[in-house]
Short mmCIF file of C-alpha atoms and ligand atoms in Angstrom, two decimals:
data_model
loop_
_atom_site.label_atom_id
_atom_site.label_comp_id
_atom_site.label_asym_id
_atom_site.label_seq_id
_atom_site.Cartn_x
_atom_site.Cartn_y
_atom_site.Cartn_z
CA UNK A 109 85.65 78.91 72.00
CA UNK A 110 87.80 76.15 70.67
CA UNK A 111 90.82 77.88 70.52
CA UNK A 112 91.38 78.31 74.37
CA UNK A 113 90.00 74.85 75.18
CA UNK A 114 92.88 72.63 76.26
CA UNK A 115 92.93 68.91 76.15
CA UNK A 116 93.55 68.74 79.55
CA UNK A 117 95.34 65.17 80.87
CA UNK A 118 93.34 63.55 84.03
CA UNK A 119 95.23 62.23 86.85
CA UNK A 120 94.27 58.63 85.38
CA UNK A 121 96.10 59.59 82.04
CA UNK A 122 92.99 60.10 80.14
CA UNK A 123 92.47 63.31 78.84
CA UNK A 124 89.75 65.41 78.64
CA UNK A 125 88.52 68.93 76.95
CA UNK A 126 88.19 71.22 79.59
CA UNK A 127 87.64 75.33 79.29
CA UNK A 128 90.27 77.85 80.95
CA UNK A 129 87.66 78.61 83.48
CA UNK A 130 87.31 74.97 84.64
CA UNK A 131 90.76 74.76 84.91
CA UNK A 132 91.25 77.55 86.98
CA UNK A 133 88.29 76.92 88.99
CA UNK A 134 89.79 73.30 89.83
CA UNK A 135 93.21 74.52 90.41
CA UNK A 136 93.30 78.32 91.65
CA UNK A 137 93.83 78.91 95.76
CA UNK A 138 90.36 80.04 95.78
CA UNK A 139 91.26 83.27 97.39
CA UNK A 140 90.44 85.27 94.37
CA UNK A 141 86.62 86.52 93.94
CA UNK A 142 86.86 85.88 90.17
CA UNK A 143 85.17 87.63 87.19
CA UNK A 144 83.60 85.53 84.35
CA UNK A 145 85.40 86.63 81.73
CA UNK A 146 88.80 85.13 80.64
CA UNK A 147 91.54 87.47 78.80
CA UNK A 148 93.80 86.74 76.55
CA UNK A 149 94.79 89.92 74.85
CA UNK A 150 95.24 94.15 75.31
CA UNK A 151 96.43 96.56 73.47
CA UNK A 152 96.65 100.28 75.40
CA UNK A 153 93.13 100.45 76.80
CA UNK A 154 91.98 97.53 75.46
CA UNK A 155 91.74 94.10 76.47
CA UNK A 156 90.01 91.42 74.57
CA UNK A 157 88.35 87.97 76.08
CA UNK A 158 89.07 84.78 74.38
CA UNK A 159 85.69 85.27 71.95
CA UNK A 160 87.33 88.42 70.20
CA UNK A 161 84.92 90.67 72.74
CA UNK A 162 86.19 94.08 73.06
CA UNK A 163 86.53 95.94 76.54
CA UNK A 164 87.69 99.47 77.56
CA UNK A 165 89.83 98.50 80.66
CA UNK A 166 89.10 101.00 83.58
CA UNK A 167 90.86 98.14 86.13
CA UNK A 168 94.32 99.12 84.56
CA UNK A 169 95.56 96.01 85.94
CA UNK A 170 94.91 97.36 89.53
CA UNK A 171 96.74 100.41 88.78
CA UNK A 172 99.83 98.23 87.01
CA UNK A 173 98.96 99.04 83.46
CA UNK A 174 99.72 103.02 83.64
CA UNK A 175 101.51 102.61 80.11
CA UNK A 176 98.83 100.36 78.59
CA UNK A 177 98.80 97.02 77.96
CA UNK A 178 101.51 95.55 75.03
CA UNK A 179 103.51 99.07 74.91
CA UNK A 180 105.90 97.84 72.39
CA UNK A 181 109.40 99.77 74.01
CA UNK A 182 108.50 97.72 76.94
CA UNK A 183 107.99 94.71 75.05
CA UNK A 184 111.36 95.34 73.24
CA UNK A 185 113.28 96.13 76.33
CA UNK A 186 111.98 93.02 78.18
CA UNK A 187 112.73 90.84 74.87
CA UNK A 188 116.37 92.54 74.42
CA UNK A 189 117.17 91.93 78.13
CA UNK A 190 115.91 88.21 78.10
CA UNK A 191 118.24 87.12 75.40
CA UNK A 192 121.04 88.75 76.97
CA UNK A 193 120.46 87.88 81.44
CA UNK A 194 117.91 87.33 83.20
CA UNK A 195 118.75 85.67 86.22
CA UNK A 196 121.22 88.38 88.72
CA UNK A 197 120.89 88.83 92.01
CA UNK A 198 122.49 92.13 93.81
CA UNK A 199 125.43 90.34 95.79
CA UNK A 200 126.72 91.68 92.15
CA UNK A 201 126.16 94.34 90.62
CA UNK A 202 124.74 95.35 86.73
CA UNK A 203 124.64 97.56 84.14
CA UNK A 204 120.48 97.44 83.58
CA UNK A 205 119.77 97.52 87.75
CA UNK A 206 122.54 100.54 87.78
CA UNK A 207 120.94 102.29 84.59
CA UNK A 208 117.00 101.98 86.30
CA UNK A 209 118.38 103.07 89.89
CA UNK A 210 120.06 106.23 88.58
CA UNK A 211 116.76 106.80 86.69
CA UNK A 212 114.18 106.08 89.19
CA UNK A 213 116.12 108.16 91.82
CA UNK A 214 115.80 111.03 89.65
CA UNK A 215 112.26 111.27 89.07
CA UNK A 216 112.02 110.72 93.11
CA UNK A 217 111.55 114.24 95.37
CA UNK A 218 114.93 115.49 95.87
CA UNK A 219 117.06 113.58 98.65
CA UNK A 220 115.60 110.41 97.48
CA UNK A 221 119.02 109.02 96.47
CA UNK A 222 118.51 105.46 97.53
CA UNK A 223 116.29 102.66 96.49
CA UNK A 224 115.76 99.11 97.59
CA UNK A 225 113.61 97.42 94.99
CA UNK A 226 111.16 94.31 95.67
CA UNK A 227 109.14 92.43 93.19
CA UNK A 228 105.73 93.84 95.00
CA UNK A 229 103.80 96.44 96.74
CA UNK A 230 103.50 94.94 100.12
CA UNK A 231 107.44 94.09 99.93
CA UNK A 232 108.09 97.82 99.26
CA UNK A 233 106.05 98.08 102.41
CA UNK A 234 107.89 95.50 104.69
CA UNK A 235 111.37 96.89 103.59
CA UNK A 236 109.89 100.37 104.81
CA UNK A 237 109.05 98.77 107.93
CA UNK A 238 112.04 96.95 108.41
CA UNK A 239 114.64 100.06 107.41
CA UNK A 240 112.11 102.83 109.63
CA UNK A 241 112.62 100.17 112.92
CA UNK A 242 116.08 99.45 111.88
CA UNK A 243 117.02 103.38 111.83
CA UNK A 244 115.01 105.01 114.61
CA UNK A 245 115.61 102.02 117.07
CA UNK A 246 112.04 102.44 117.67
CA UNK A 247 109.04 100.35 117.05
CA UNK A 248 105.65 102.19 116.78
CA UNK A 249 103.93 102.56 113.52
CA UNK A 250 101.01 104.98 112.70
CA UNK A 251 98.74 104.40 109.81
CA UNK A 252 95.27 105.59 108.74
CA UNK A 253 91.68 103.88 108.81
CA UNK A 254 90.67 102.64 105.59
CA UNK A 255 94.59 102.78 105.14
CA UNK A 256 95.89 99.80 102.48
CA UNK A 257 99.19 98.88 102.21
CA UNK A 258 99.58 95.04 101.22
CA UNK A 259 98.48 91.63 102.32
CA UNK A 260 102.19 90.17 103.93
CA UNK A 261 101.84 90.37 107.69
CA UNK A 262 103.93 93.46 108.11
CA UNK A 263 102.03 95.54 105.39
CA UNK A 264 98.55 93.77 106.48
CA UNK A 265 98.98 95.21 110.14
CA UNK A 266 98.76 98.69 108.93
CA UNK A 267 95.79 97.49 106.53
CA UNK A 268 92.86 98.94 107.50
CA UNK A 269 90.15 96.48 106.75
CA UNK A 270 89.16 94.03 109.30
CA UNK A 271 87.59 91.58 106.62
CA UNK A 272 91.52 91.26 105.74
CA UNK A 273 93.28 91.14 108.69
CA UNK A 274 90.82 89.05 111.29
CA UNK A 275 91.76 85.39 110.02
CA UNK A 276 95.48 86.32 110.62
CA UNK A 277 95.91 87.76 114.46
CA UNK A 278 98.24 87.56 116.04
CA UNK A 279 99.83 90.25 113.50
CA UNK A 280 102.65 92.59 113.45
CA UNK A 281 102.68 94.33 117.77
CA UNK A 282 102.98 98.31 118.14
CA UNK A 283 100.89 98.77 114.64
CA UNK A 284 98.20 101.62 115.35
CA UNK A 285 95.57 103.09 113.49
CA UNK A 286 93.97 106.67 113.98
CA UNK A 287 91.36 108.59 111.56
CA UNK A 288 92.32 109.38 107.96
CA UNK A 289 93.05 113.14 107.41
CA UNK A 290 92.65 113.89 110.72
CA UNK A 291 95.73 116.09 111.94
CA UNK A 292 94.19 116.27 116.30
CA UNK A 293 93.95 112.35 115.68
CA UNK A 294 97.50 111.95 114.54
CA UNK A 295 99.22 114.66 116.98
CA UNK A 296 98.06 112.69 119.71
CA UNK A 297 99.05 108.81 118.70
CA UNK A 298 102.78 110.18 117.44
CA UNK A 299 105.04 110.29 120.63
CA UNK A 300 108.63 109.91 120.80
CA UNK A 301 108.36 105.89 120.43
CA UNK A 302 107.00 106.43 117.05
CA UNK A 303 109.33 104.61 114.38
CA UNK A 304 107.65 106.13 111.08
CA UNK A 305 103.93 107.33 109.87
CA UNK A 306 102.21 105.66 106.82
CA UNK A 307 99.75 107.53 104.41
CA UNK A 308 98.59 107.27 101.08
CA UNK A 309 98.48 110.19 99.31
CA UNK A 310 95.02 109.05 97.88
CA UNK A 311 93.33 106.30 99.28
CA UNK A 312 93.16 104.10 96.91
CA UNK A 313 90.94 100.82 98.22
CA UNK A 314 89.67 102.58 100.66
CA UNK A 315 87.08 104.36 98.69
CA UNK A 316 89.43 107.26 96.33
CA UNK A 317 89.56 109.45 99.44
CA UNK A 318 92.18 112.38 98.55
CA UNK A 319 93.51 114.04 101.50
CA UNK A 320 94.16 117.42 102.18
CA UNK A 321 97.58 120.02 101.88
CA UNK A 322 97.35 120.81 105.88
CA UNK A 323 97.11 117.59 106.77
CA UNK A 324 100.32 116.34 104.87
CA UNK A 325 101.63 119.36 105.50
CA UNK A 326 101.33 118.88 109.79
CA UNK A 327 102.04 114.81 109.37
CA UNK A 328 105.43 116.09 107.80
CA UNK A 329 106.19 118.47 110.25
CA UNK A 330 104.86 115.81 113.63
CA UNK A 331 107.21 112.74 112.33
CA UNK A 332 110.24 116.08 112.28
CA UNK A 333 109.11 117.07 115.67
CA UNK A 334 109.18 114.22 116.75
CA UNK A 335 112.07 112.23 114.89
CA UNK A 336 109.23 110.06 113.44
CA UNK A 337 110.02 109.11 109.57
CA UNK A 338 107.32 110.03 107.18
CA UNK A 339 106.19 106.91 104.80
CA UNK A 340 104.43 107.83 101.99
CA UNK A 341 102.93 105.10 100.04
CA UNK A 342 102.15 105.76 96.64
CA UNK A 343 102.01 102.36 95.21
CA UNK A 344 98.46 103.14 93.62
CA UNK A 345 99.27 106.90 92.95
CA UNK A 346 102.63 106.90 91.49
CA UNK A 347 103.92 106.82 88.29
CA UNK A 348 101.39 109.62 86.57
CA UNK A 349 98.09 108.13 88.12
CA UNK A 350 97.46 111.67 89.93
CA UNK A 351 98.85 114.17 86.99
CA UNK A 352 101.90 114.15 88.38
CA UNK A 353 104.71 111.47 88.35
CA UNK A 354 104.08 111.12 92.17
CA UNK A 355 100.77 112.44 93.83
CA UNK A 356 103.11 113.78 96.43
CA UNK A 357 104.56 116.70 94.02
CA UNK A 358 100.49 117.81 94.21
CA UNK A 359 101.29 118.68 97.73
CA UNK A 360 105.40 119.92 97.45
CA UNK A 361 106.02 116.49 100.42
CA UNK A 362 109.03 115.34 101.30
CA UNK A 363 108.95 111.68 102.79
CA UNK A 364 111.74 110.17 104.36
CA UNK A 365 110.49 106.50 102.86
CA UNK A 366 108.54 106.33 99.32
CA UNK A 367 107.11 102.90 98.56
CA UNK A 368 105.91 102.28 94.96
CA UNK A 369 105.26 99.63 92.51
CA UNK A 370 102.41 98.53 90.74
CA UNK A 371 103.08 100.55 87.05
CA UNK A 372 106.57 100.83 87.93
CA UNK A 373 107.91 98.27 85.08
CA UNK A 374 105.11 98.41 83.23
CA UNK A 375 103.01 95.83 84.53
CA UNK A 376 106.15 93.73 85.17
CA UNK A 377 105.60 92.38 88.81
CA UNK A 378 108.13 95.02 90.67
CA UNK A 379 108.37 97.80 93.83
CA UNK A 380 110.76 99.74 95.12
CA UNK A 381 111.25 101.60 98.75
CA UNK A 382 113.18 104.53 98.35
CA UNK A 383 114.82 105.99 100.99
CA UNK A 384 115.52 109.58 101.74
CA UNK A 385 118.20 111.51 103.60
CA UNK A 386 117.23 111.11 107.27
CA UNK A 387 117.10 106.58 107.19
CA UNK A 388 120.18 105.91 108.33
CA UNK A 389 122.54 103.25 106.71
CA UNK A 390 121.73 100.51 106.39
CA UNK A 391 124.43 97.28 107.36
CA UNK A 392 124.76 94.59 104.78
CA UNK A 393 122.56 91.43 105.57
CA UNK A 394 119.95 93.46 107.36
CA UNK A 395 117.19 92.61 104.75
CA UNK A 396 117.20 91.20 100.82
CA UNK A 397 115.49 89.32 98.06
CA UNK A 398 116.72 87.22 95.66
CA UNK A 399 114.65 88.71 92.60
CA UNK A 400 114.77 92.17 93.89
CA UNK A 401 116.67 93.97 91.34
CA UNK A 402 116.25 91.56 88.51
CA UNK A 403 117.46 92.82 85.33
CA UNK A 404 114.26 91.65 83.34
CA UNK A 405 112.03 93.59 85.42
CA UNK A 406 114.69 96.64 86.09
CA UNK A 407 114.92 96.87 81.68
CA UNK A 408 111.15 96.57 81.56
CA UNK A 409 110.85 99.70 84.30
CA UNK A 410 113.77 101.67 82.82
CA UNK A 411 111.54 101.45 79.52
CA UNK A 412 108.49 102.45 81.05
CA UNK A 413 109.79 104.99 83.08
CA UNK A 414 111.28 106.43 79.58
CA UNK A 415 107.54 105.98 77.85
CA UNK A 416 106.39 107.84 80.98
CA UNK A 417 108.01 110.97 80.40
CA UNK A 418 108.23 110.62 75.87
CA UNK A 419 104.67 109.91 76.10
CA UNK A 420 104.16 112.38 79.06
CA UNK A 421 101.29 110.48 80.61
CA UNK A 422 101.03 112.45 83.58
CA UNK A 423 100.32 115.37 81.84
CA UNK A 424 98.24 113.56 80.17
CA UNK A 425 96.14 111.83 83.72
CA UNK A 426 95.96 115.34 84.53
CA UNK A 427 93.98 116.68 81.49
CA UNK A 428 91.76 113.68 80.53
CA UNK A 429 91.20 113.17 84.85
CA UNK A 430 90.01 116.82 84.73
CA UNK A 431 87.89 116.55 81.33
CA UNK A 432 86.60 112.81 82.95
CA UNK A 433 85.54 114.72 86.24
CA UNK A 434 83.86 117.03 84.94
CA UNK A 435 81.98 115.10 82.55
CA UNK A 436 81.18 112.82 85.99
CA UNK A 437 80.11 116.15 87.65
CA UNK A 438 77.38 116.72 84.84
CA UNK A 439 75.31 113.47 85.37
CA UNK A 440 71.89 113.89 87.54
CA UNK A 441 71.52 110.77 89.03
CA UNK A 442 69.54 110.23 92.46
CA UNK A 443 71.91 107.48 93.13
CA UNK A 444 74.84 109.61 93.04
CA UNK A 445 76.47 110.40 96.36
CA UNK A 446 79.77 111.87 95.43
CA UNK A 447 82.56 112.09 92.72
CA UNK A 448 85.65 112.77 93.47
CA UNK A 449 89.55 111.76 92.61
CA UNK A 450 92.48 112.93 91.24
CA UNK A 451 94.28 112.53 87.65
CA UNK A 452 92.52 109.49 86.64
CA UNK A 453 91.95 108.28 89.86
CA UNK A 454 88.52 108.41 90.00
CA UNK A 455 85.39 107.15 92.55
CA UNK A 456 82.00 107.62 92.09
CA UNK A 457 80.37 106.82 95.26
CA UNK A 458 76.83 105.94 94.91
CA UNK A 459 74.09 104.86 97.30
CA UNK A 460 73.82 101.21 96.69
CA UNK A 461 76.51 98.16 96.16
CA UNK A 462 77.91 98.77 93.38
CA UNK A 463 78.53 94.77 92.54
CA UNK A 464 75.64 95.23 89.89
CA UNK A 465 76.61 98.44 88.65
CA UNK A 466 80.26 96.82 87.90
CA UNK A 467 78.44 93.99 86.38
CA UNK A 468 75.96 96.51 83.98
CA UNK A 469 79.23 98.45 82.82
CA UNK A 470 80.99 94.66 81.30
CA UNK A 471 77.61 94.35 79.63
CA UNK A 472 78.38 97.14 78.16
CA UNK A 473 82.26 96.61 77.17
CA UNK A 474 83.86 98.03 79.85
CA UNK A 475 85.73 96.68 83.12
CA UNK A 476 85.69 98.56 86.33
CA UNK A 477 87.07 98.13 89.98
CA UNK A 478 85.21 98.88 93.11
CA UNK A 479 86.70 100.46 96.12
CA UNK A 480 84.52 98.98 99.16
CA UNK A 481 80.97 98.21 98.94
CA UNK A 482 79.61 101.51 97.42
CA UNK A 483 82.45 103.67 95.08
CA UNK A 484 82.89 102.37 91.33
CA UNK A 485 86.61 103.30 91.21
CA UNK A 486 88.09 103.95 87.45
CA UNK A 487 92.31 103.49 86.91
CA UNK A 488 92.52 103.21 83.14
CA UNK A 489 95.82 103.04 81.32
CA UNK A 490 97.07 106.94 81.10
CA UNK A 491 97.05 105.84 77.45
CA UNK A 492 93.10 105.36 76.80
CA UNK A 493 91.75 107.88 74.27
CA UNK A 494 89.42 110.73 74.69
CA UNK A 495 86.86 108.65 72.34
CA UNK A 496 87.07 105.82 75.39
CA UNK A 497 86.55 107.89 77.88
CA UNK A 498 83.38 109.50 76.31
CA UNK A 499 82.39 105.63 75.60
CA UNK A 500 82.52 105.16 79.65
CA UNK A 501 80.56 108.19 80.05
CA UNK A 502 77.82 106.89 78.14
CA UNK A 503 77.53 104.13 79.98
CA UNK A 504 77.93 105.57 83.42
CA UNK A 505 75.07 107.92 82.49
CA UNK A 506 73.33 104.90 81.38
CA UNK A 507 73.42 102.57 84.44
CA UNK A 508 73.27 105.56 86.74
CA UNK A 509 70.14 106.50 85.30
CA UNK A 510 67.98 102.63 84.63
CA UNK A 511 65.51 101.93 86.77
C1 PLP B 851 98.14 97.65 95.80
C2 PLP B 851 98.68 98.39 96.96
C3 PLP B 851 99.61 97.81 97.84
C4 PLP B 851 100.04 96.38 97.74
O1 PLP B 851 100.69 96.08 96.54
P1 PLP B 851 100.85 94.55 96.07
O2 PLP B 851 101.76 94.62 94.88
O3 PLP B 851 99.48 94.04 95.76
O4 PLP B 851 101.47 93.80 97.20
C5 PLP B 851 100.11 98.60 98.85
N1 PLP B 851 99.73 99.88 99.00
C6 PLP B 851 98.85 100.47 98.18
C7 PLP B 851 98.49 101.90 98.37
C8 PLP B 851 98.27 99.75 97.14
O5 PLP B 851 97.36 100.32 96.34
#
């Protein structure tokens, strides 16, 4: 379409029409697996290519767009603070970070008084790292198989997936993984070496897999045992995904660590790592970031955090998850293997790649995220409407069903 065309300027000075997907193609890193669509507009649970077409959005912007897309507090918050400062790192201190860190700590399971906030998920992860080494004075970590918890090398060597982590080795030493939900597996890797444990409440990439009240239950109690800290990482589950605020409150845990981010600020890159009673403290120089705690992104998250409870979205994950679940439940397909999720988290894992399944459901207006090779995994903004949902249903039953 015309509109999105740019005259694009050659490095001989001529220039030339060229389409957004040409440019990008020419300039991106390549490391992206990229979608043919471009989009350049969204509205709650809507997003909108550059030819006007219409799409229910069950990506949620990875799990970023809890609040939906162009939630206009957030807009008004980020547009208030950028006129006023945008640019403050934390050698000082102000008023926005203070008014977000009071907030986010109280939504946080009780103890949780501390926060160090990061501009990402895997940062939340590193700083995790970094402060469970720094207070135990020990160096082993414990995460799961099919475990994710970021791409930088730190985060990566608890990563699961070998397709991620091969090209880089040598990563991260004393990073171990044992079997997912799996209390014998754990109880014998945890020794008194262990720095901290790392689980996902629900595993999010690594197919939806929810674990179980036991297990968390006997991971809590091994790290106290054993003066291990419990991590919990609920980058993908926080912030109402589950029907709760955190997925953790499903299961009454008590980490020592919490690392979240994704719809933190509302789709505004940020993370945090809070810290609970038993991580020591921490000396001054230790660790940083020069955008961590950057007023535009700490007004954007106080705002969403606000919208989270006016708008009480995880009430709201927990009904329309339960109602989309069910509905799941109901369709006879042979090519069904399993449903299953939380809130609206949901997988369907089915007995074929679901590449063309993912493609059939854009043909039919609607964007979806896989979770490995076989589970169609659905994070729509807690905002879509019961009339969307049914629209997704449709065409699940519909794709699910073709020959
Ligand atoms: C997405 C994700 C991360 C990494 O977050 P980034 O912001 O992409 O670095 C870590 N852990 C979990 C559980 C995630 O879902």
């Amino acid at each position: 379409m015309e509109l999105y065309t740019k005259d694009y300027t050659l490095p001989s000075g001529q220039t030339k029409p060229m389409t957004i997907k040409t440019i990008e193609t020419q300039h991106t890193s390549g490391v992206y697996a990229k979608r043919d669509l471009v989009i350049v507009r969204g509205e709650g649970a809507t997003l909108w290519d550059e030819q006007g077409n219409e799409y229910i959005d069950c990506v949620g912007g990875q799990g970023a767009a809890n609040l939906g897309h162009a939630h206009p507090a957030i807009a008004a918050a980020i547009s208030e603070q950028a006129t006023r400062l945008i640019s403050c790192p934390e050698m000082f201190y102000n008023d926005t970070r203070a008014k977000l860190l009071a907030k986010l700590t109280s939504l946080a399971p009780a103890g949780m008084q501390r926060a160090f906030l990061t501009n990402s998920g895997t940062e939340a992860v590193e700083a995790a790292f970094k402060f469970a080494r720094f207070s135990t004075k020990r160096t082993k970590i414990i995460a799961s198989m099919r475990g994710f918890h970021g791409r930088s090398m730190g985060a990566l060597s608890a990563t699961w997936n070998k397709k991620y982590r091969a090209p880089f080795t040598p990563l991260v030493p004393d990073i171990h993984h044992v079997p997912y939900n799996n209390l014998e597996k754990l109880a014998t890797e945890i020794d008194e070496n262990t720095a901290a444990v790392i689980l996902e409440v629900v595993q999010g990439e690594g197919g939806v897999h929810p674990g179980d009240a036991e297990y968390f239950q006997g991971a809590q109690e091994l790290c106290r045992q054993h003066g291990a800290l419990l991590i919990i990482d609920e980058i993908q589950t926080g912030f109402g995904r589950t029907g709760k605020m955190f997925a953790l409150e499903h299961f009454d845990l008590q980490p020592d660590i919490l690392t979240v981010a994704k719809s933190i600020a509302g789709g505004v890159p940020m993370g945090a790592t809070l810290l609970g009673e038993r991580v020591a403290e921490l000396a001054p120089g230790i660790h940083g970031s020069t955008f961590g705690g950057n007023p535009l992104a700490a007004a954007a998250s106080l705002a969403a955090l606000n919208a989270l409870e006016d708008e009480q979205l995880p009430q709201r994950a927990a009904e329309l998850g339960a109602y989309l679940l069910n509905e799941l439940n109901k369709i006879e397909s042979p090519l069904i293997r399993d449903v299953r999720g939380m809130g609206l988290m949901i997988g369907i894992e089915i007995k074929q790649k679901v590449a063309p399944f993912i493609a059939a459901l854009t043909e039919r207006g609607i964007l979806a995220l896989p979770a490995g090779l076989t589970v169609i995994r659905l994070l729509p903004p807690l905002v879509i409407t019961r009339e969307q949902l049914d629209r997704v249903i449709e065409a699940l039953t519909e794709i699910l069903n073709a020959e």
